[in-house]
Structures are given as C-alpha cells and as structure tokens.
mmCIF file of C-alpha atoms in Angstrom:
data_model
loop_
_atom_site.group_PDB
_atom_site.id
_atom_site.type_symbol
_atom_site.label_atom_id
_atom_site.label_comp_id
_atom_site.label_asym_id
_atom_site.label_seq_id
_atom_site.Cartn_x
_atom_site.Cartn_y
_atom_site.Cartn_z
ATOM 1 C CA MET A 24 135.088 251.319 127.768
ATOM 2 C CA PHE A 25 136.974 248.193 126.758
ATOM 3 C CA TYR A 26 134.246 245.704 127.828
ATOM 4 C CA ARG A 27 131.990 245.979 124.823
ATOM 5 C CA GLU A 28 130.328 243.637 122.280
ATOM 6 C CA ALA A 29 130.410 246.195 119.467
ATOM 7 C CA GLY A 30 131.947 244.366 116.402
ATOM 8 C CA ASP A 31 131.773 240.979 118.128
ATOM 9 C CA PHE A 32 129.327 239.257 115.752
ATOM 10 C CA LYS A 33 128.186 235.642 115.817
ATOM 11 C CA THR A 34 127.362 233.740 112.568
ATOM 12 C CA SER A 35 126.330 230.378 114.024
ATOM 13 C CA TYR A 36 124.460 228.892 116.980
ATOM 14 C CA ILE A 37 127.709 227.391 118.273
ATOM 15 C CA ASP A 38 129.335 230.788 118.457
ATOM 16 C CA ASP A 39 126.330 232.254 120.224
ATOM 17 C CA SER A 40 126.143 229.509 122.819
ATOM 18 C CA GLN A 41 129.763 229.146 123.754
ATOM 19 C CA THR A 42 130.875 229.593 127.362
ATOM 20 C CA PHE A 43 132.540 232.979 126.642
ATOM 21 C CA PRO A 44 130.612 234.760 123.871
ATOM 22 C CA ILE A 45 132.494 238.018 124.382
ATOM 23 C CA LYS A 46 136.056 238.154 123.057
ATOM 24 C CA PHE A 47 137.313 239.949 126.110
ATOM 25 C CA ASP A 48 136.075 237.230 128.404
ATOM 26 C CA ARG A 49 137.915 234.593 126.221
ATOM 27 C CA TYR A 50 141.092 236.591 126.348
ATOM 28 C CA ARG A 51 140.861 237.059 130.032
ATOM 29 C CA TYR A 52 140.302 233.344 130.530
ATOM 30 C CA TYR A 53 143.413 232.478 128.445
ATOM 31 C CA VAL A 54 145.477 235.094 130.365
ATOM 32 C CA VAL A 55 144.390 233.629 133.720
ATOM 33 C CA LEU A 56 145.351 230.150 132.532
ATOM 34 C CA ALA A 57 148.689 231.464 131.224
ATOM 35 C CA VAL A 58 149.492 233.178 134.570
ATOM 36 C CA ALA A 59 148.331 230.188 136.569
ATOM 37 C CA PHE A 60 150.503 227.674 134.647
ATOM 38 C CA GLY A 61 153.333 229.853 133.471
ATOM 39 C CA VAL A 62 153.926 232.557 136.098
ATOM 40 C CA ILE A 63 152.800 231.445 139.554
ATOM 41 C CA PRO A 64 154.991 228.321 139.654
ATOM 42 C CA PHE A 65 158.099 230.553 139.408
ATOM 43 C CA LEU A 66 156.870 232.848 142.110
ATOM 44 C CA ILE A 67 155.366 230.498 144.616
ATOM 45 C CA ASN A 68 156.842 229.644 148.041
ATOM 46 C CA ASP A 69 155.925 227.296 150.787
ATOM 47 C CA TYR A 70 153.748 229.893 152.661
ATOM 48 C CA LEU A 71 151.700 230.864 149.581
ATOM 49 C CA ALA A 72 151.230 227.183 148.681
ATOM 50 C CA ASN A 73 150.176 225.951 152.157
ATOM 51 C CA ALA A 74 148.215 228.946 153.234
ATOM 52 C CA LEU A 75 146.416 230.082 150.056
ATOM 53 C CA LEU A 76 146.901 228.343 146.790
ATOM 54 C CA LEU A 77 146.691 224.576 147.625
ATOM 55 C CA PRO A 78 143.565 224.979 149.875
ATOM 56 C CA PHE A 79 141.895 227.163 147.274
ATOM 57 C CA LEU A 80 142.529 224.552 144.471
ATOM 58 C CA ILE A 81 141.364 221.587 146.523
ATOM 59 C CA TYR A 82 138.334 223.300 148.000
ATOM 60 C CA ALA A 83 137.356 224.531 144.613
ATOM 61 C CA ILE A 84 137.160 221.019 143.318
ATOM 62 C CA ALA A 85 135.078 219.966 146.290
ATOM 63 C CA ALA A 86 132.826 222.981 145.879
ATOM 64 C CA ILE A 87 132.292 222.216 142.231
ATOM 65 C CA GLY A 88 131.343 218.635 143.113
ATOM 66 C CA LEU A 89 128.882 219.720 145.793
ATOM 67 C CA ASN A 90 127.441 222.495 143.573
ATOM 68 C CA ILE A 91 126.623 219.894 140.936
ATOM 69 C CA LEU A 92 124.536 217.954 143.545
ATOM 70 C CA VAL A 93 122.985 220.864 145.418
ATOM 71 C CA GLY A 94 122.997 223.769 143.037
ATOM 72 C CA TYR A 95 122.202 221.989 139.733
ATOM 73 C CA CYS A 96 120.250 218.950 140.840
ATOM 74 C CA GLY A 97 118.683 220.318 144.072
ATOM 75 C CA GLN A 98 119.658 217.316 146.251
ATOM 76 C CA VAL A 99 120.748 218.603 149.713
ATOM 77 C CA SER A 100 123.850 216.968 151.026
ATOM 78 C CA LEU A 101 125.652 217.251 154.335
ATOM 79 C CA GLY A 102 128.061 214.379 153.782
ATOM 80 C CA THR A 103 130.813 216.106 151.825
ATOM 81 C CA GLY A 104 133.418 215.554 154.615
ATOM 82 C CA GLY A 105 132.694 211.829 154.688
ATOM 83 C CA PHE A 106 133.037 211.532 150.890
ATOM 84 C CA MET A 107 136.322 213.404 151.018
ATOM 85 C CA ALA A 108 137.434 210.847 153.610
ATOM 86 C CA VAL A 109 136.588 208.067 151.197
ATOM 87 C CA GLY A 110 138.695 209.650 148.561
ATOM 88 C CA ALA A 111 141.583 210.152 150.984
ATOM 89 C CA TYR A 112 141.503 206.569 152.419
ATOM 90 C CA ALA A 113 141.065 205.106 148.893
ATOM 91 C CA CYS A 114 144.057 207.082 147.700
ATOM 92 C CA TYR A 115 146.084 205.944 150.779
ATOM 93 C CA LYS A 116 145.273 202.234 150.162
ATOM 94 C CA LEU A 117 146.149 202.488 146.494
ATOM 95 C CA MET A 118 149.403 204.318 147.194
ATOM 96 C CA THR A 119 150.517 201.704 149.603
ATOM 97 C CA ALA A 120 149.309 198.664 147.563
ATOM 98 C CA PHE A 121 150.540 199.843 144.208
ATOM 99 C CA PRO A 122 153.609 202.055 144.789
ATOM 100 C CA ASP A 123 154.767 201.950 141.188
ATOM 101 C CA VAL A 124 151.478 203.281 139.702
ATOM 102 C CA SER A 125 151.325 206.935 138.820
ATOM 103 C CA MET A 126 149.763 209.390 141.326
ATOM 104 C CA PHE A 127 147.405 210.570 138.596
ATOM 105 C CA ILE A 128 145.922 207.101 138.361
ATOM 106 C CA HIS A 129 145.650 206.844 142.225
ATOM 107 C CA VAL A 130 143.748 210.095 142.456
ATOM 108 C CA ILE A 131 141.344 209.296 139.559
ATOM 109 C CA LEU A 132 140.676 205.800 140.998
ATOM 110 C CA ALA A 133 140.053 207.259 144.450
ATOM 111 C CA GLY A 134 137.483 209.552 142.801
ATOM 112 C CA GLY A 135 135.885 206.535 141.057
ATOM 113 C CA ILE A 136 135.607 204.632 144.324
ATOM 114 C CA THR A 137 134.073 207.639 145.960
ATOM 115 C CA ALA A 138 131.581 207.849 143.100
ATOM 116 C CA ILE A 139 130.513 204.279 143.809
ATOM 117 C CA VAL A 140 130.030 205.067 147.498
ATOM 118 C CA GLY A 141 128.161 208.227 146.643
ATOM 119 C CA VAL A 142 125.733 206.354 144.430
ATOM 120 C CA LEU A 143 124.995 203.918 147.269
ATOM 121 C CA PHE A 144 124.280 206.691 149.684
ATOM 122 C CA GLY A 145 122.321 208.531 146.982
ATOM 123 C CA LEU A 146 119.748 205.750 146.643
ATOM 124 C CA PRO A 147 117.526 207.268 149.379
ATOM 125 C CA SER A 148 117.091 210.359 147.255
ATOM 126 C CA LEU A 149 114.729 208.419 145.088
ATOM 127 C CA ARG A 150 112.226 208.262 147.899
ATOM 128 C CA ILE A 151 113.007 211.277 150.082
ATOM 129 C CA LYS A 152 114.085 214.812 149.532
ATOM 130 C CA GLY A 153 114.663 218.174 151.322
ATOM 131 C CA PHE A 154 115.305 217.977 155.012
ATOM 132 C CA TYR A 155 115.029 214.152 155.082
ATOM 133 C CA LEU A 156 117.685 213.777 152.470
ATOM 134 C CA ALA A 157 119.961 216.158 154.380
ATOM 135 C CA VAL A 158 119.560 213.977 157.408
ATOM 136 C CA ALA A 159 120.303 210.776 155.405
ATOM 137 C CA THR A 160 123.499 212.349 153.973
ATOM 138 C CA LEU A 161 124.389 213.525 157.457
ATOM 139 C CA ALA A 162 124.053 209.910 158.676
ATOM 140 C CA ALA A 163 126.419 208.969 155.814
ATOM 141 C CA GLN A 164 128.890 211.482 157.099
ATOM 142 C CA PHE A 165 128.926 210.060 160.640
ATOM 143 C CA PHE A 166 128.953 206.481 159.472
ATOM 144 C CA LEU A 167 131.956 206.930 157.158
ATOM 145 C CA VAL A 168 133.948 208.730 159.828
ATOM 146 C CA TRP A 169 133.054 205.919 162.305
ATOM 147 C CA LEU A 170 133.973 203.271 159.770
ATOM 148 C CA PHE A 171 137.423 204.723 159.060
ATOM 149 C CA ASN A 172 138.100 205.041 162.772
ATOM 150 C CA ARG A 173 136.995 201.553 163.769
ATOM 151 C CA VAL A 174 138.209 199.307 161.025
ATOM 152 C CA PRO A 175 142.034 199.064 161.285
ATOM 153 C CA TRP A 176 142.464 197.719 157.691
ATOM 154 C CA PHE A 177 141.777 201.309 156.328
ATOM 155 C CA TYR A 178 144.744 202.759 158.122
ATOM 156 C CA ASN A 179 146.998 199.665 157.690
ATOM 157 C CA TYR A 180 146.748 198.738 161.395
ATOM 158 C CA SER A 181 148.708 201.820 162.467
ATOM 159 C CA ALA A 182 149.007 202.149 166.216
ATOM 160 C CA SER A 183 148.006 205.877 166.104
ATOM 161 C CA GLY A 184 145.118 205.419 163.701
ATOM 162 C CA GLN A 185 146.608 208.054 161.546
ATOM 163 C CA ILE A 186 147.378 207.608 157.753
ATOM 164 C CA ASN A 187 150.606 209.164 156.278
ATOM 165 C CA ALA A 188 151.120 209.729 152.588
ATOM 166 C CA PRO A 189 154.266 207.982 151.320
ATOM 167 C CA GLU A 190 156.573 209.874 149.018
ATOM 168 C CA ARG A 191 155.641 209.575 145.288
ATOM 169 C CA ASP A 192 156.765 211.274 142.189
ATOM 170 C CA VAL A 193 155.353 212.078 138.742
ATOM 171 C CA PHE A 194 157.903 212.041 135.918
ATOM 172 C CA GLY A 195 160.715 212.025 138.477
ATOM 173 C CA ILE A 196 159.276 215.096 140.393
ATOM 174 C CA ILE A 197 158.214 214.481 143.975
ATOM 175 C CA ILE A 198 154.644 215.617 144.670
ATOM 176 C CA THR A 199 153.894 213.970 147.930
ATOM 177 C CA GLY A 200 155.743 213.821 151.184
ATOM 178 C CA PRO A 201 157.767 216.515 153.105
ATOM 179 C CA ASN A 202 160.323 216.918 150.294
ATOM 180 C CA ALA A 203 157.813 217.846 147.611
ATOM 181 C CA PRO A 204 158.470 221.365 146.207
ATOM 182 C CA ALA A 205 155.716 223.861 146.464
ATOM 183 C CA TRP A 206 155.481 224.483 142.637
ATOM 184 C CA ALA A 207 155.129 220.729 141.953
ATOM 185 C CA THR A 208 152.200 220.254 144.396
ATOM 186 C CA TYR A 209 150.603 223.446 143.043
ATOM 187 C CA LEU A 210 150.788 222.383 139.463
ATOM 188 C CA PHE A 211 149.575 218.819 140.279
ATOM 189 C CA CYS A 212 146.372 220.202 141.989
ATOM 190 C CA LEU A 213 145.968 222.928 139.368
ATOM 191 C CA ILE A 214 145.840 220.297 136.630
ATOM 192 C CA PHE A 215 143.080 218.434 138.396
ATOM 193 C CA LEU A 216 141.117 221.595 139.006
ATOM 194 C CA THR A 217 141.327 222.734 135.431
ATOM 195 C CA ILE A 218 140.099 219.298 134.082
ATOM 196 C CA CYS A 219 137.343 219.050 136.638
ATOM 197 C CA ALA A 220 136.076 222.540 135.931
ATOM 198 C CA LEU A 221 136.086 221.853 132.153
ATOM 199 C CA ILE A 222 134.211 218.515 132.695
ATOM 200 C CA ALA A 223 131.699 220.182 135.015
ATOM 201 C CA ARG A 224 131.087 223.091 132.643
ATOM 202 C CA ASN A 225 130.383 220.827 129.779
ATOM 203 C CA LEU A 226 128.239 218.503 131.678
ATOM 204 C CA THR A 227 126.088 221.291 133.136
ATOM 205 C CA ARG A 228 125.636 222.934 129.653
ATOM 206 C CA GLY A 229 124.603 219.631 127.982
ATOM 207 C CA THR A 230 121.693 217.217 128.220
ATOM 208 C CA THR A 231 122.857 215.851 131.562
ATOM 209 C CA GLY A 232 122.860 219.259 133.096
ATOM 210 C CA ARG A 233 119.436 220.064 131.749
ATOM 211 C CA THR A 234 117.974 216.871 133.342
ATOM 212 C CA TRP A 235 119.620 217.822 136.623
ATOM 213 C CA MET A 236 118.130 221.304 136.552
ATOM 214 C CA ALA A 237 114.704 219.894 135.554
ATOM 215 C CA ILE A 238 114.813 217.621 138.601
ATOM 216 C CA ARG A 239 115.815 220.631 140.704
ATOM 217 C CA ASP A 240 113.113 222.921 139.550
ATOM 218 C CA MET A 241 110.173 220.481 139.705
ATOM 219 C CA ASP A 242 110.913 216.797 139.711
ATOM 220 C CA ILE A 243 107.233 215.652 139.130
ATOM 221 C CA ALA A 244 106.990 217.855 136.005
ATOM 222 C CA ALA A 245 110.382 216.612 134.833
ATOM 223 C CA GLU A 246 109.277 213.024 135.154
ATOM 224 C CA ILE A 247 106.081 213.753 133.132
ATOM 225 C CA ILE A 248 108.096 215.159 130.267
ATOM 226 C CA GLY A 249 110.333 212.136 130.140
ATOM 227 C CA VAL A 250 113.281 212.741 132.502
ATOM 228 C CA ASN A 251 114.302 209.638 134.379
ATOM 229 C CA PRO A 252 114.611 210.709 138.005
ATOM 230 C CA LEU A 253 116.622 207.524 138.906
ATOM 231 C CA ARG A 254 119.237 208.230 136.320
ATOM 232 C CA ALA A 255 119.253 212.068 136.899
ATOM 233 C CA LYS A 256 119.707 211.835 140.681
ATOM 234 C CA LEU A 257 122.192 208.949 140.768
ATOM 235 C CA THR A 258 124.408 210.558 138.023
ATOM 236 C CA ALA A 259 124.366 213.714 140.027
ATOM 237 C CA PHE A 260 125.521 211.819 143.150
ATOM 238 C CA ALA A 261 128.113 209.943 141.074
ATOM 239 C CA VAL A 262 129.652 212.964 139.402
ATOM 240 C CA SER A 263 129.486 215.042 142.583
ATOM 241 C CA SER A 264 131.118 212.288 144.718
ATOM 242 C CA PHE A 265 133.752 211.766 141.966
ATOM 243 C CA PHE A 266 134.921 215.353 142.241
ATOM 244 C CA VAL A 267 134.748 215.408 146.091
ATOM 245 C CA GLY A 268 136.705 212.138 146.216
ATOM 246 C CA ILE A 269 139.456 213.756 144.064
ATOM 247 C CA ALA A 270 139.503 216.706 146.458
ATOM 248 C CA GLY A 271 139.776 214.384 149.400
ATOM 249 C CA ALA A 272 142.627 212.455 147.839
ATOM 250 C CA LEU A 273 144.527 215.708 147.026
ATOM 251 C CA PHE A 274 143.743 217.104 150.460
ATOM 252 C CA PHE A 275 145.295 214.118 152.175
ATOM 253 C CA ALA A 276 148.133 213.153 149.832
ATOM 254 C CA VAL A 277 149.354 216.490 148.449
ATOM 255 C CA TYR A 278 148.216 219.175 151.032
ATOM 256 C CA LEU A 279 148.266 217.685 154.505
ATOM 257 C CA GLY A 280 150.389 214.475 154.097
ATOM 258 C CA ALA A 281 148.975 212.947 157.216
ATOM 259 C CA VAL A 282 145.412 212.935 158.524
ATOM 260 C CA GLU A 283 143.189 211.596 161.289
ATOM 261 C CA VAL A 284 139.684 211.142 159.906
ATOM 262 C CA GLY A 285 137.689 212.773 162.753
ATOM 263 C CA GLU A 286 139.826 215.927 162.681
ATOM 264 C CA ALA A 287 140.391 216.316 158.942
ATOM 265 C CA PHE A 288 137.083 215.215 157.618
ATOM 266 C CA GLY A 289 134.561 215.848 160.365
ATOM 267 C CA ILE A 290 131.193 217.449 160.050
ATOM 268 C CA GLN A 291 132.858 220.897 160.038
ATOM 269 C CA LYS A 292 134.380 220.058 156.624
ATOM 270 C CA SER A 293 130.895 219.327 155.216
ATOM 271 C CA PHE A 294 129.560 222.619 156.483
ATOM 272 C CA LEU A 295 132.618 224.492 155.162
ATOM 273 C CA VAL A 296 132.187 223.338 151.567
ATOM 274 C CA LEU A 297 128.385 223.976 151.784
ATOM 275 C CA PHE A 298 129.103 227.521 152.959
ATOM 276 C CA MET A 299 131.410 227.978 149.979
ATOM 277 C CA ILE A 300 128.692 227.230 147.363
ATOM 278 C CA ILE A 301 126.150 229.282 149.352
ATOM 279 C CA ILE A 302 128.310 232.374 149.478
ATOM 280 C CA GLY A 303 129.778 231.793 145.914
ATOM 281 C CA GLY A 304 126.483 230.959 144.299
ATOM 282 C CA LEU A 305 124.358 227.889 143.868
ATOM 283 C CA GLY A 306 124.201 226.498 140.368
ATOM 284 C CA SER A 307 127.346 228.308 139.126
ATOM 285 C CA ILE A 308 130.824 226.889 138.322
ATOM 286 C CA PHE A 309 132.307 230.342 138.854
ATOM 287 C CA GLY A 310 130.466 230.563 142.160
ATOM 288 C CA SER A 311 132.365 227.510 143.345
ATOM 289 C CA PHE A 312 135.656 229.284 142.637
ATOM 290 C CA ALA A 313 134.410 232.514 144.233
ATOM 291 C CA GLY A 314 133.173 230.854 147.416
ATOM 292 C CA ALA A 315 136.318 228.771 147.811
ATOM 293 C CA ALA A 316 138.577 231.819 147.322
ATOM 294 C CA PHE A 317 136.526 233.914 149.757
ATOM 295 C CA LEU A 318 136.540 231.309 152.599
ATOM 296 C CA VAL A 319 140.293 230.511 152.065
ATOM 297 C CA LEU A 320 141.266 234.113 152.039
ATOM 298 C CA LEU A 321 139.065 235.280 154.951
ATOM 299 C CA PRO A 322 141.044 233.594 157.821
ATOM 300 C CA VAL A 323 144.382 234.873 156.327
ATOM 301 C CA VAL A 324 143.083 238.444 155.979
ATOM 302 C CA LEU A 325 141.548 238.441 159.479
ATOM 303 C CA LYS A 326 144.816 237.129 160.956
ATOM 304 C CA VAL A 327 146.908 239.755 159.141
ATOM 305 C CA VAL A 328 144.565 242.652 159.915
ATOM 306 C CA GLY A 329 143.253 241.560 163.336
ATOM 307 C CA ALA A 330 146.106 239.705 164.992
ATOM 308 C CA ASP A 331 149.221 241.151 163.349
ATOM 309 C CA TRP A 332 148.190 244.832 162.659
ATOM 310 C CA LEU A 333 145.632 245.532 165.377
ATOM 311 C CA GLY A 334 147.071 243.166 168.036
ATOM 312 C CA TRP A 335 143.712 241.379 168.790
ATOM 313 C CA PRO A 336 143.863 238.011 170.500
ATOM 314 C CA THR A 337 143.768 235.076 168.260
ATOM 315 C CA ASP A 338 140.640 233.634 169.819
ATOM 316 C CA ILE A 339 138.838 236.848 169.163
ATOM 317 C CA VAL A 340 139.950 236.722 165.532
ATOM 318 C CA ALA A 341 138.729 233.047 165.171
ATOM 319 C CA HIS A 342 135.312 233.958 166.578
ATOM 320 C CA LEU A 343 135.082 237.019 164.390
ATOM 321 C CA GLN A 344 135.597 234.733 161.361
ATOM 322 C CA LEU A 345 132.644 232.693 162.456
ATOM 323 C CA VAL A 346 130.492 235.748 162.952
ATOM 324 C CA ILE A 347 131.372 237.181 159.541
ATOM 325 C CA VAL A 348 130.720 233.880 157.713
ATOM 326 C CA GLY A 349 127.372 233.426 159.518
ATOM 327 C CA GLY A 350 126.290 236.958 158.865
ATOM 328 C CA LEU A 351 127.217 236.647 155.156
ATOM 329 C CA ILE A 352 125.243 233.415 154.749
ATOM 330 C CA ILE A 353 122.160 235.079 156.176
ATOM 331 C CA LEU A 354 122.565 238.120 154.012
ATOM 332 C CA PHE A 355 123.148 236.160 150.848
ATOM 333 C CA LEU A 356 120.206 233.837 151.489
ATOM 334 C CA ILE A 357 117.889 236.783 152.048
ATOM 335 C CA LEU A 358 119.190 239.454 149.629
ATOM 336 C CA GLU A 359 121.119 237.500 146.916
ATOM 337 C CA PRO A 360 120.451 233.729 146.847
ATOM 338 C CA HIS A 361 122.738 233.286 143.875
ATOM 339 C CA GLY A 362 125.773 234.622 145.752
ATOM 340 C CA LEU A 363 128.908 236.294 144.567
ATOM 341 C CA ALA A 364 128.404 234.769 141.070
ATOM 342 C CA GLN A 365 125.254 236.841 140.539
ATOM 343 C CA LEU A 366 126.999 240.019 141.819
ATOM 344 C CA TRP A 367 129.673 239.371 139.271
ATOM 345 C CA ARG A 368 127.110 238.923 136.488
ATOM 346 C CA VAL A 369 125.397 242.160 137.425
ATOM 347 C CA ALA A 370 128.729 244.001 137.433
ATOM 348 C CA LYS A 371 129.529 242.616 133.858
ATOM 349 C CA GLU A 372 126.106 243.725 132.699
ATOM 350 C CA LYS A 373 126.748 247.186 134.070
ATOM 351 C CA LEU A 374 130.032 247.395 132.203
ATOM 352 C CA ARG A 375 128.409 246.232 128.995
ATOM 353 C CA LEU A 376 125.760 248.916 129.129
ATOM 354 C CA TRP A 377 127.635 251.817 130.807
ATOM 355 C CA PRO A 378 127.148 254.821 130.414
ATOM 356 C CA PHE A 379 123.635 254.032 129.036
ATOM 357 C CA PRO A 380 120.863 253.417 131.547
ATOM 358 C CA HIS A 381 119.482 250.290 129.685
#
C-alpha cells in the first residue's frame, strides 16, 4: 500500500509535531492546493461557481469560525447568522464610503468590526454557559437582524431596505457585481479560505488553542491551573466572529451581490452553519471543510437524482433534504460525536495498518 510511514523518520520534535507528519499527507495537501489555484480557475463556469464552489468556500470559513467557538472553546452559539450580517453590512458601508480602497481591506475590516461586536455579545459567557449562553446568542441573532432592518442608515436609506454590492475590482479584475467573472470570484474567496484555515490551524495548535480546549473540557480546573477564563472566552468569541464576519462579507459582496437581512441572515443560517460543524466534526478544522462540503453538495445531489432523474416534485425533494440532515445529526450525535472528521481519521489509521490487525 502507498499510505505507509516506513522510511518516514523524524529527527526533531518539530518534525514529529507538524500538521502532516506523513509525507504522503503533505504531498496530497500540496496537490490539492495546486489543483485549487492552478487548475479549477481554468475549468470553472458560472454554474459550478454559484451552485457549488462559492457556497462551499464561504460556508467553510463560517464553519471554521463557529468551530473555534463551539468545538474548541465549548461556548454554544446560535448567533452565526447575525454575525454574518454584521460582516455583510460593515462591508457594504465600507464599500460605499471608501470606493477607492481595495476589497481585501474592506473584507478584513468587516471581519474586525464583527470581532468587536462578537466580543460585546460574548461578555455574558463569563457568567453563563450551556443552554443559557445559547439563548443569549440567539437573542443577539434576533437583535442584530432587527437592528439592520429598522435603522435606515445601515442600508443607506434605500426604499427597498435591500443592500446591493457596487462593482469593485482588484488589480483591474472585477470581483463584485454582475460582470465579475466566475474564476475571479472563486480565487478571491479561495485566498481568504486558505489564509483563514492556516490561521485557525496554527491558533488551535498553539497556546491559545490549548487554553480554549482547557476551558471547554473543565473551566473550573482550567482556572485553577492558571488559565484566564476572561481572556480565553473573549479571544474565542473575537476570532470566531472575525472569521464569520469575513464569511458574511464574502457572502454578500461576492456571492449574492444583493441581500435583505431577514432572508439572507435569518435564524436558519445560524442553524445551517451549526449543522455543518456537527456533521463535519466538532473541534476539527478538517471537519469544518467536510461539513460545509456535505451540506452544499446534498441539495444539488438530491435535485439531480430526485427531481431530474426520478421526476419527484421539488417540494418532496426539499423536505427529503431536511429529513436526511435531521437524521444524520441524530446519528452522528449518538454514534459518532466527532463527525465525518473522525471517520476520516479511522479510515487513515486502517490504511496505515492494513493488512495487519493492529
């Protein structure tokens, strides 16, 4: 078998603790990056971009952000849709107020503004946790949606209450608006996803990640051994909201182009991202990718198989999707709480040991 560690020796602690200790994993990682950056942009079309790739890239960023808060720090949150709305409206205000500034700066600043809002709504986590914290973040979700609906300044006093992304370019290439080519929007989102995944991976493997996991496992014991719960919880809310804000900005400016806050960032968006990390795997960066890919692909596969091939009514297909997602969530929570990421780890262990029993 090709998936082996024979001859793959480590001579230092750094080599042994790297993200991909097996050479084949490192090569596969580089191949995936090469295909993503060097091949897909030449093959992509509008359907692939809008139906599969852009939603996957954006939802993966949001799932990584929520996984940091829920999976690594153990702070339950149901306000992801509201924080995505903060990122979207912050990006819209920056795009209209500073039209000459690069879109990269706008998206990053939108993430920073969302991080500040996330820290403010994360303050209750210092006193409450579990179900009560979930209710507090759910209140943040409804409050933020209400705020963006009721204050006309956020949507520049538009008569429809809708925000529309103006056309902007990066290095002369249009990336927002109806004239943006599919490959440009794909690469723009892919760059942000790659950077966010690298930042999240390094944070979770370092001191910050260990403090988050200590708070998650047993906050009282963590505080006794010297972990500052104030700093740990608020940094988790800040980093999580930063990533979610970036996802919201990209979702509005690059993917949809025009949004109404109640429809685009309602409570269903919060549950969708939460389902992604539950199915993909809590406390796993790869699980965020797997969950986002699964829930983006599922509606497309069901439409092709159910509606196009079998001729089922579209409403039946839509309800079947809900049934499948609900059933999978129950199964994963009971049988495999660590989701698809754990199944992938088990499969890799089997490959490393095959054909030996142990």
